[in-house]
GROMACS .gro file of C-alpha atoms in nm:
model
  364
    1MET     CA    1  11.335   7.340   9.101
    2SER     CA    2  11.151   7.421   9.432
    3VAL     CA    3  11.194   7.705   9.698
    4ARG     CA    4  11.005   7.822   9.952
    5VAL     CA    5  11.031   8.097  10.243
    6ALA     CA    6  11.267   7.993  10.486
    7PRO     CA    7  11.040   7.949  10.832
    8GLN     CA    8  11.234   8.266  11.011
    9TYR     CA    9  11.146   8.487  10.724
   10ILE     CA   10  10.760   8.408  10.725
   11ARG     CA   11  10.657   8.668  10.944
   12GLU     CA   12  10.866   8.937  10.749
   13VAL     CA   13  10.752   8.803  10.448
   14LYS     CA   14  10.374   8.851  10.585
   15GLN     CA   15  10.435   9.210  10.711
   16ALA     CA   16  10.567   9.272  10.334
   17TYR     CA   17  10.256   9.173  10.227
   18LYS     CA   18  10.028   9.323  10.425
   19ARG     CA   19  10.224   9.650  10.388
   20ARG     CA   20  10.090   9.648  10.035
   21CYS     CA   21   9.762   9.546  10.147
   22HIS     CA   22   9.722   9.301   9.869
   23THR     CA   23   9.453   9.008   9.865
   24GLN     CA   24   9.583   8.651   9.743
   25GLN     CA   25   9.335   8.701   9.466
   26ARG     CA   26   9.450   9.060   9.344
   27LEU     CA   27   9.811   8.953   9.386
   28ALA     CA   28   9.781   8.643   9.173
   29GLU     CA   29   9.601   8.838   8.890
   30GLU     CA   30   9.832   9.117   8.884
   31LEU     CA   31  10.105   8.824   8.823
   32GLY     CA   32   9.918   8.607   8.612
   33MET     CA   33   9.909   8.311   8.880
   34ASN     CA   34   9.687   8.074   9.015
   35ARG     CA   35   9.605   8.211   9.372
   36ASP     CA   36   9.717   7.886   9.525
   37THR     CA   37  10.061   7.963   9.453
   38ILE     CA   38  10.039   8.276   9.614
   39SER     CA   39   9.896   8.150   9.929
   40LYS     CA   40  10.177   7.921   9.971
   41PHE     CA   41  10.446   8.152   9.908
   42VAL     CA   42  10.271   8.385  10.184
   43ASN     CA   43  10.304   8.037  10.392
   44GLY     CA   44  10.628   7.919  10.331
   45LYS     CA   45  10.527   7.637  10.114
   46PHE     CA   46  10.725   7.511   9.806
   47ILE     CA   47  10.686   7.682   9.481
   48SER     CA   48  10.889   7.656   9.149
   49TYR     CA   49  11.168   7.922   9.133
   50SER     CA   50  11.028   8.123   8.853
   51TYR     CA   51  10.720   8.196   9.055
   52PHE     CA   52  10.910   8.250   9.359
   53GLU     CA   53  11.160   8.513   9.210
   54GLU     CA   54  10.856   8.705   9.049
   55ILE     CA   55  10.655   8.752   9.392
   56CYS     CA   56  10.964   8.905   9.557
   57GLN     CA   57  11.040   9.146   9.287
   58LYS     CA   58  10.685   9.227   9.334
   59LEU     CA   59  10.685   9.262   9.703
   60GLY     CA   60  11.051   9.426   9.701
   61LEU     CA   61  11.162   9.100   9.873
   62ASN     CA   62  11.536   9.009   9.880
   63LEU     CA   63  11.508   8.643   9.745
   64GLU     CA   64  11.888   8.558   9.861
   65LYS     CA   65  11.802   8.626  10.195
   66ILE     CA   66  11.425   8.465  10.232
   67ALA     CA   67  11.464   8.120   9.993
   68ASP     CA   68  11.508   7.810  10.146
   69PHE     CA   69  11.612   7.560   9.876
   70GLU     CA   70  11.518   7.250  10.080
   71ILE     CA   71  11.412   6.929   9.902
   72GLU     CA   72  11.029   6.903   9.927
   73GLU     CA   73  10.879   6.607  10.017
   74ASN     CA   74  10.515   6.526   9.900
   75GLU     CA   75  10.434   6.878   9.811
   76PRO     CA   76  10.129   6.891   9.562
   77SER     CA   77  10.184   7.069   9.217
   78ASP     CA   78  10.107   7.444   9.193
   79SER     CA   79   9.833   7.359   8.948
   80SER     CA   80   9.599   7.170   9.184
   81GLU     CA   81   9.268   7.322   9.186
   82ARG     CA   82   9.129   7.113   9.445
   83LEU     CA   83   9.013   7.260   9.772
   84SER     CA   84   9.242   7.265  10.056
   85SER     CA   85   9.186   7.142  10.395
   86LEU     CA   86   9.165   7.487  10.524
   87GLU     CA   87   8.919   7.618  10.283
   88GLU     CA   88   8.716   7.267  10.357
   89ARG     CA   89   8.710   7.395  10.725
   90LEU     CA   90   8.550   7.672  10.622
   91LEU     CA   91   8.276   7.535  10.445
   92GLY     CA   92   8.204   7.327  10.744
   93TYR     CA   93   8.176   7.654  10.921
   94GLY     CA   94   7.918   7.750  10.694
   95GLY     CA   95   7.665   7.475  10.766
   96LEU     CA   96   7.799   7.145  10.592
   97SER     CA   97   7.714   6.861  10.817
   98ASP     CA   98   8.037   6.675  10.702
   99LEU     CA   99   8.376   6.776  10.574
  100GLN     CA  100   8.429   6.644  10.226
  101SER     CA  101   8.708   6.431  10.142
  102PRO     CA  102   9.009   6.556   9.884
  103SER     CA  103   8.979   6.245   9.697
  104ASN     CA  104   8.596   6.273   9.659
  105PRO     CA  105   8.519   6.620   9.543
  106VAL     CA  106   8.164   6.766   9.544
  107GLU     CA  107   7.954   7.018   9.405
  108PRO     CA  108   8.052   7.368   9.642
  109PRO     CA  109   7.755   7.441   9.837
  110PRO     CA  110   7.533   7.748   9.759
  111GLN     CA  111   7.762   8.096   9.796
  112HIS     CA  112   7.550   8.235  10.064
  113ARG     CA  113   7.650   7.935  10.301
  114PHE     CA  114   8.013   7.943  10.324
  115PRO     CA  115   8.154   8.300  10.418
  116VAL     CA  116   7.991   8.276  10.745
  117LEU     CA  117   8.298   8.384  10.929
  118PHE     CA  118   8.384   8.650  10.725
  119ASP     CA  119   8.056   8.820  10.790
  120ARG     CA  120   8.090   8.786  11.144
  121ILE     CA  121   8.448   8.918  11.091
  122LEU     CA  122   8.261   9.237  10.935
  123GLU     CA  123   8.057   9.337  11.221
  124ILE     CA  124   8.360   9.422  11.438
  125ASP     CA  125   8.368   9.813  11.514
  126PHE     CA  126   8.382  10.076  11.262
  127LYS     CA  127   8.085  10.210  11.407
  128GLU     CA  128   8.173  10.567  11.359
  129GLN     CA  129   8.243  10.531  10.993
  130SER     CA  130   7.946  10.303  10.927
  131GLN     CA  131   7.727  10.606  11.094
  132ARG     CA  132   7.876  10.892  10.870
  133PHE     CA  133   7.853  10.664  10.572
  134LYS     CA  134   7.474  10.584  10.638
  135GLN     CA  135   7.436  10.962  10.686
  136VAL     CA  136   7.590  11.072  10.380
  137ILE     CA  137   7.418  10.873  10.156
  138GLU     CA  138   7.061  10.931  10.333
  139LEU     CA  139   7.120  11.308  10.203
  140GLN     CA  140   7.297  11.240   9.871
  141ARG     CA  141   7.257  11.001   9.577
  142THR     CA  142   7.602  11.061   9.467
  143ALA     CA  143   7.901  11.090   9.722
  144GLY     CA  144   8.276  11.006   9.728
  145PHE     CA  145   8.454  10.903  10.040
  146LEU     CA  146   8.819  10.853  10.166
  147VAL     CA  147   8.859  10.524  10.333
  148HIS     CA  148   9.201  10.566  10.510
  149GLY     CA  149   9.416  10.500  10.806
  150GLU     CA  150   9.760  10.326  10.894
  151PRO     CA  151   9.873   9.996  10.729
  152CYS     CA  152   9.716   9.702  10.815
  153TYR     CA  153   9.423   9.899  10.981
  154GLY     CA  154   9.149   9.698  10.795
  155GLN     CA  155   9.065   9.955  10.524
  156GLN     CA  156   8.928   9.680  10.274
  157PHE     CA  157   8.736   9.526  10.572
  158LEU     CA  158   8.597   9.848  10.631
  159LEU     CA  159   8.523   9.928  10.257
  160ASN     CA  160   8.323   9.554  10.216
  161ARG     CA  161   8.102   9.651  10.540
  162LEU     CA  162   7.996  10.032  10.387
  163LEU     CA  163   7.930   9.858  10.066
  164ARG     CA  164   7.659   9.634  10.273
  165LEU     CA  165   7.505   9.981  10.380
  166ILE     CA  166   7.387  10.074  10.061
  167PRO     CA  167   6.985  10.011  10.040
  168GLY     CA  168   6.861   9.795   9.812
  169ARG     CA  169   7.201   9.737   9.662
  170GLN     CA  170   7.213   9.420   9.440
  171ASN     CA  171   7.524   9.195   9.348
  172GLN     CA  172   7.669   9.454   9.096
  173SER     CA  173   8.039   9.448   9.118
  174PRO     CA  174   8.197   9.721   9.182
  175ILE     CA  175   8.450   9.922   8.927
  176LYS     CA  176   8.775   9.860   9.097
  177ILE     CA  177   9.077  10.022   8.994
  178ASP     CA  178   9.438   9.957   9.169
  179VAL     CA  179   9.635  10.250   9.111
  180SER     CA  180   9.976  10.107   9.208
  181SER     CA  181   9.931   9.826   8.920
  182SER     CA  182  10.138   9.930   8.599
  183GLY     CA  183  10.158  10.224   8.675
  184VAL     CA  184   9.855  10.315   8.643
  185GLY     CA  185   9.815  10.587   8.924
  186LYS     CA  186  10.104  10.733   8.768
  187SER     CA  187   9.912  10.976   8.489
  188ILE     CA  188   9.579  11.103   8.420
  189PRO     CA  189   9.550  10.941   8.062
  190ASN     CA  190   9.674  10.592   8.236
  191LEU     CA  191   9.365  10.657   8.443
  192TRP     CA  192   9.154  10.690   8.166
  193ARG     CA  193   9.239  10.406   7.994
  194GLU     CA  194   9.190  10.194   8.278
  195LEU     CA  195   8.840  10.328   8.287
  196THR     CA  196   8.766  10.270   7.934
  197ALA     CA  197   8.833   9.912   7.991
  198CYS     CA  198   8.627   9.892   8.298
  199LEU     CA  199   8.325  10.005   8.086
  200GLN     CA  200   8.404   9.809   7.777
  201LEU     CA  201   8.464  10.119   7.591
  202ALA     CA  202   8.700  10.162   7.302
  203ARG     CA  203   9.043  10.260   7.397
  204GLU     CA  204   9.022  10.616   7.233
  205ALA     CA  205   8.695  10.675   7.405
  206THR     CA  206   8.699  11.058   7.537
  207PRO     CA  207   8.619  11.160   7.901
  208THR     CA  208   8.293  11.284   7.798
  209GLU     CA  209   8.188  10.939   7.646
  210ILE     CA  210   8.301  10.780   7.958
  211MET     CA  211   8.071  11.006   8.180
  212ASP     CA  212   7.766  10.954   7.960
  213ARG     CA  213   7.839  10.586   7.970
  214VAL     CA  214   7.834  10.589   8.320
  215CYS     CA  215   7.499  10.799   8.395
  216ASP     CA  216   7.362  10.547   8.135
  217ARG     CA  217   7.448  10.285   8.354
  218TRP     CA  218   7.346  10.458   8.671
  219GLN     CA  219   6.964  10.474   8.540
  220THR     CA  220   6.938  10.097   8.608
  221GLN     CA  221   7.158  10.039   8.870
  222ASP     CA  222   7.410  10.140   9.160
  223VAL     CA  223   7.725  10.280   9.019
  224ILE     CA  224   8.036  10.224   9.230
  225PHE     CA  225   8.396  10.324   9.171
  226VAL     CA  226   8.699  10.208   9.368
  227PHE     CA  227   9.026  10.358   9.342
  228TYR     CA  228   9.258  10.130   9.559
  229THR     CA  229   9.627  10.246   9.712
  230VAL     CA  230   9.551  10.595   9.621
  231ASP     CA  231   9.843  10.647   9.871
  232TYR     CA  232  10.087  10.548   9.553
  233MET     CA  233   9.972  10.822   9.353
  234PRO     CA  234  10.246  11.112   9.292
  235PRO     CA  235  10.198  11.456   9.515
  236GLY     CA  236   9.884  11.642   9.345
  237MET     CA  237   9.803  11.348   9.095
  238LEU     CA  238   9.503  11.248   9.299
  239SER     CA  239   9.350  11.615   9.324
  240GLU     CA  240   9.433  11.637   8.970
  241TRP     CA  241   9.209  11.314   8.866
  242LEU     CA  242   8.942  11.421   9.085
  243GLN     CA  243   8.912  11.788   8.916
  244GLU     CA  244   8.908  11.596   8.609
  245PHE     CA  245   8.680  11.271   8.652
  246TRP     CA  246   8.501  11.277   8.961
  247GLU     CA  247   8.387  11.692   8.984
  248PRO     CA  248   8.277  11.695   8.617
  249LEU     CA  249   8.064  11.341   8.655
  250VAL     CA  250   7.919  11.473   8.952
  251THR     CA  251   7.756  11.776   8.779
  252ARG     CA  252   7.688  11.531   8.481
  253ALA     CA  253   7.490  11.341   8.688
  254LYS     CA  254   7.289  11.597   8.864
  255LYS     CA  255   7.121  11.644   8.541
  256SER     CA  256   7.020  11.277   8.482
  257LEU     CA  257   6.906  11.122   8.815
  258PRO     CA  258   6.767  10.811   8.772
  259GLN     CA  259   6.415  10.688   8.938
  260GLY     CA  260   6.456  10.496   9.249
  261ASP     CA  261   6.711  10.472   9.530
  262LYS     CA  262   7.022  10.413   9.315
  263HIS     CA  263   7.366  10.570   9.390
  264LEU     CA  264   7.661  10.684   9.201
  265LEU     CA  265   7.930  10.657   9.481
  266MET     CA  266   8.319  10.654   9.471
  267PHE     CA  267   8.542  10.540   9.740
  268LEU     CA  268   8.927  10.589   9.776
  269VAL     CA  269   9.142  10.383   9.977
  270ASP     CA  270   9.453  10.527  10.123
  271ASN     CA  271   9.633  10.209  10.320
  272CYS     CA  272   9.925  10.447  10.468
  273GLY     CA  273   9.710  10.713  10.579
  274SER     CA  274   9.888  11.009  10.384
  275VAL     CA  275   9.591  11.110  10.193
  276GLY     CA  276   9.412  11.191  10.488
  277GLN     CA  277   9.707  11.423  10.608
  278SER     CA  278   9.777  11.614  10.315
  279SER     CA  279   9.650  11.942  10.196
  280ASN     CA  280   9.659  11.882   9.820
  281VAL     CA  281   9.347  11.706   9.802
  282ARG     CA  282   9.019  11.912   9.883
  283LEU     CA  283   8.772  11.686  10.071
  284ALA     CA  284   8.430  11.785  10.151
  285GLU     CA  285   8.331  11.984  10.437
  286ASN     CA  286   7.996  11.906  10.482
  287PHE     CA  287   7.743  11.613  10.351
  288GLU     CA  288   7.627  11.909  10.114
  289GLN     CA  289   7.897  11.888   9.859
  290PRO     CA  290   7.932  11.555   9.690
  291GLU     CA  291   8.168  11.679   9.424
  292TYR     CA  292   8.423  11.642   9.675
  293PRO     CA  293   8.539  11.311   9.864
  294PHE     CA  294   8.394  11.303  10.208
  295ARG     CA  295   8.668  11.207  10.472
  296LEU     CA  296   8.566  10.950  10.700
  297PRO     CA  297   8.726  10.888  11.026
  298PRO     CA  298   9.042  10.736  11.010
  299ALA     CA  299   9.041  10.348  11.058
  300SER     CA  300   9.220  10.314  11.407
  301LEU     CA  301   9.311  10.029  11.660
  302PHE     CA  302   8.999   9.820  11.767
  303PRO     CA  303   8.923   9.875  12.166
  304ARG     CA  304   8.875   9.613  12.430
  305GLU     CA  305   8.552   9.702  12.442
  306ALA     CA  306   8.473   9.642  12.093
  307LEU     CA  307   8.623   9.311  12.094
  308ASP     CA  308   8.426   9.193  12.394
  309GLU     CA  309   8.113   9.296  12.232
  310TRP     CA  310   8.179   9.097  11.905
  311ILE     CA  311   8.248   8.798  12.109
  312ASP     CA  312   7.949   8.836  12.337
  313ASN     CA  313   7.722   8.846  11.985
  314LEU     CA  314   7.934   8.561  11.858
  315SER     CA  315   7.841   8.363  12.197
  316MET     CA  316   7.470   8.405  12.060
  317SER     CA  317   7.519   8.256  11.722
  318SER     CA  318   7.400   7.956  11.614
  319GLN     CA  319   7.626   7.879  11.301
  320LEU     CA  320   7.982   7.969  11.506
  321GLN     CA  321   8.092   7.848  11.831
  322ILE     CA  322   8.341   8.068  12.002
  323PRO     CA  323   8.671   7.862  11.997
  324THR     CA  324   8.844   7.768  12.308
  325GLY     CA  325   9.061   8.052  12.429
  326LEU     CA  326   8.936   8.330  12.254
  327THR     CA  327   8.865   8.637  12.441
  328ALA     CA  328   8.919   9.033  12.365
  329LYS     CA  329   9.243   9.006  12.617
  330VAL     CA  330   9.393   8.742  12.373
  331LEU     CA  331   9.319   8.935  12.081
  332LEU     CA  332   9.438   9.243  12.192
  333GLU     CA  333   9.807   9.096  12.297
  334ARG     CA  334   9.838   8.885  12.005
  335SER     CA  335   9.757   9.185  11.749
  336ASN     CA  336  10.000   9.448  11.851
  337ASN     CA  337   9.722   9.612  12.050
  338GLY     CA  338   9.425   9.577  11.859
  339VAL     CA  339   9.577   9.640  11.473
  340PRO     CA  340   9.274   9.540  11.292
  341HIS     CA  341   9.441   9.281  11.011
  342TYR     CA  342   9.606   9.111  11.289
  343VAL     CA  343   9.318   9.069  11.477
  344TYR     CA  344   9.160   8.892  11.168
  345GLU     CA  345   9.444   8.699  11.165
  346GLU     CA  346   9.408   8.560  11.535
  347ILE     CA  347   9.036   8.523  11.479
  348CYS     CA  348   9.117   8.284  11.196
  349ARG     CA  349   9.385   8.076  11.332
  350HIS     CA  350   9.186   8.018  11.684
  351CYS     CA  351   8.926   7.870  11.409
  352GLY     CA  352   9.183   7.679  11.245
  353LEU     CA  353   9.174   7.872  10.928
  354SER     CA  354   9.463   8.066  10.734
  355TRP     CA  355   9.338   8.394  10.652
  356GLU     CA  356   9.585   8.475  10.368
  357GLY     CA  357   9.450   8.118  10.215
  358VAL     CA  358   9.084   8.103  10.273
  359LEU     CA  359   8.914   8.432  10.376
  360ALA     CA  360   9.071   8.708  10.182
  361LYS     CA  361   8.921   8.588   9.888
  362TRP     CA  362   8.613   8.768  10.017
  363LEU     CA  363   8.746   9.062  10.043
  364ILE     CA  364   8.582   9.290   9.733
   0.00000   0.00000   0.00000
């Protein structure tokens, strides 16, 4: 039996999805599903009842309220691995001369060609945060940062932008831990165990062995930790974790500085703005305290002048054309006065793309 989100509840579902600041890829991985299934759910397409039920439980949604059991017609199966038409359009924005037909699949283009729109979206505002970040990493080889703001204020986009500012950074993937997943952030032992898995150490590895592995890796590459949704951690837990993990790691790292311009960095992503307002977590008071996370300016509403500047810059791009009707005024009116996540959605809509279905997968 197939089921979908009833059209009148799609907006409510998307708001629930955004409040948790999931990306489709992360949610799919947590539930063991195909990302395409998550995209269909969020956008009101038919999926199997068992998947629908599981996603509702994960997002805290009332299944009986939002479900539509109408008979679906000609709906492709959840297991389909072909590119959707929206994804094909994205490839087109990256420079393909012709859209490829789903019935005639071809090899995908080089990776650098198709996230063009994503790259342009990363250029919107966040100037103050970017400037502070560059000031810190110019002075310190080790540093922690609190990326914070109200829900849907673009914390993940800000994180992606900051990562691109690291001098000489290669394409090593950050060590990513979602502390809201499977109770990871509910206890310190859970966090240590998650780190052992990320660093490919034995489950019983000690904190000292974990820090040794980190410092060994740092000798040859940047090491970057990203702790997502730290606002889900119980009061005092984040402070305790930083005292057990980050502060000793920074002390240990000072004794084994690598050659070259490699960085040891940590990002704490607060999706609700609660950590930045808490007195439980000690934050750096100046650039000379790498053992404490540095509080970046909070993510905030995009102002009119920032959107005007972005559209002006887009008009000079040879890879993208400004869609008809896309203006700063329109973006503000349709994004609750500049809420970043809604701005991104509106830009995608004007480009004929789906934010959830296509661009979110480029987030770190």
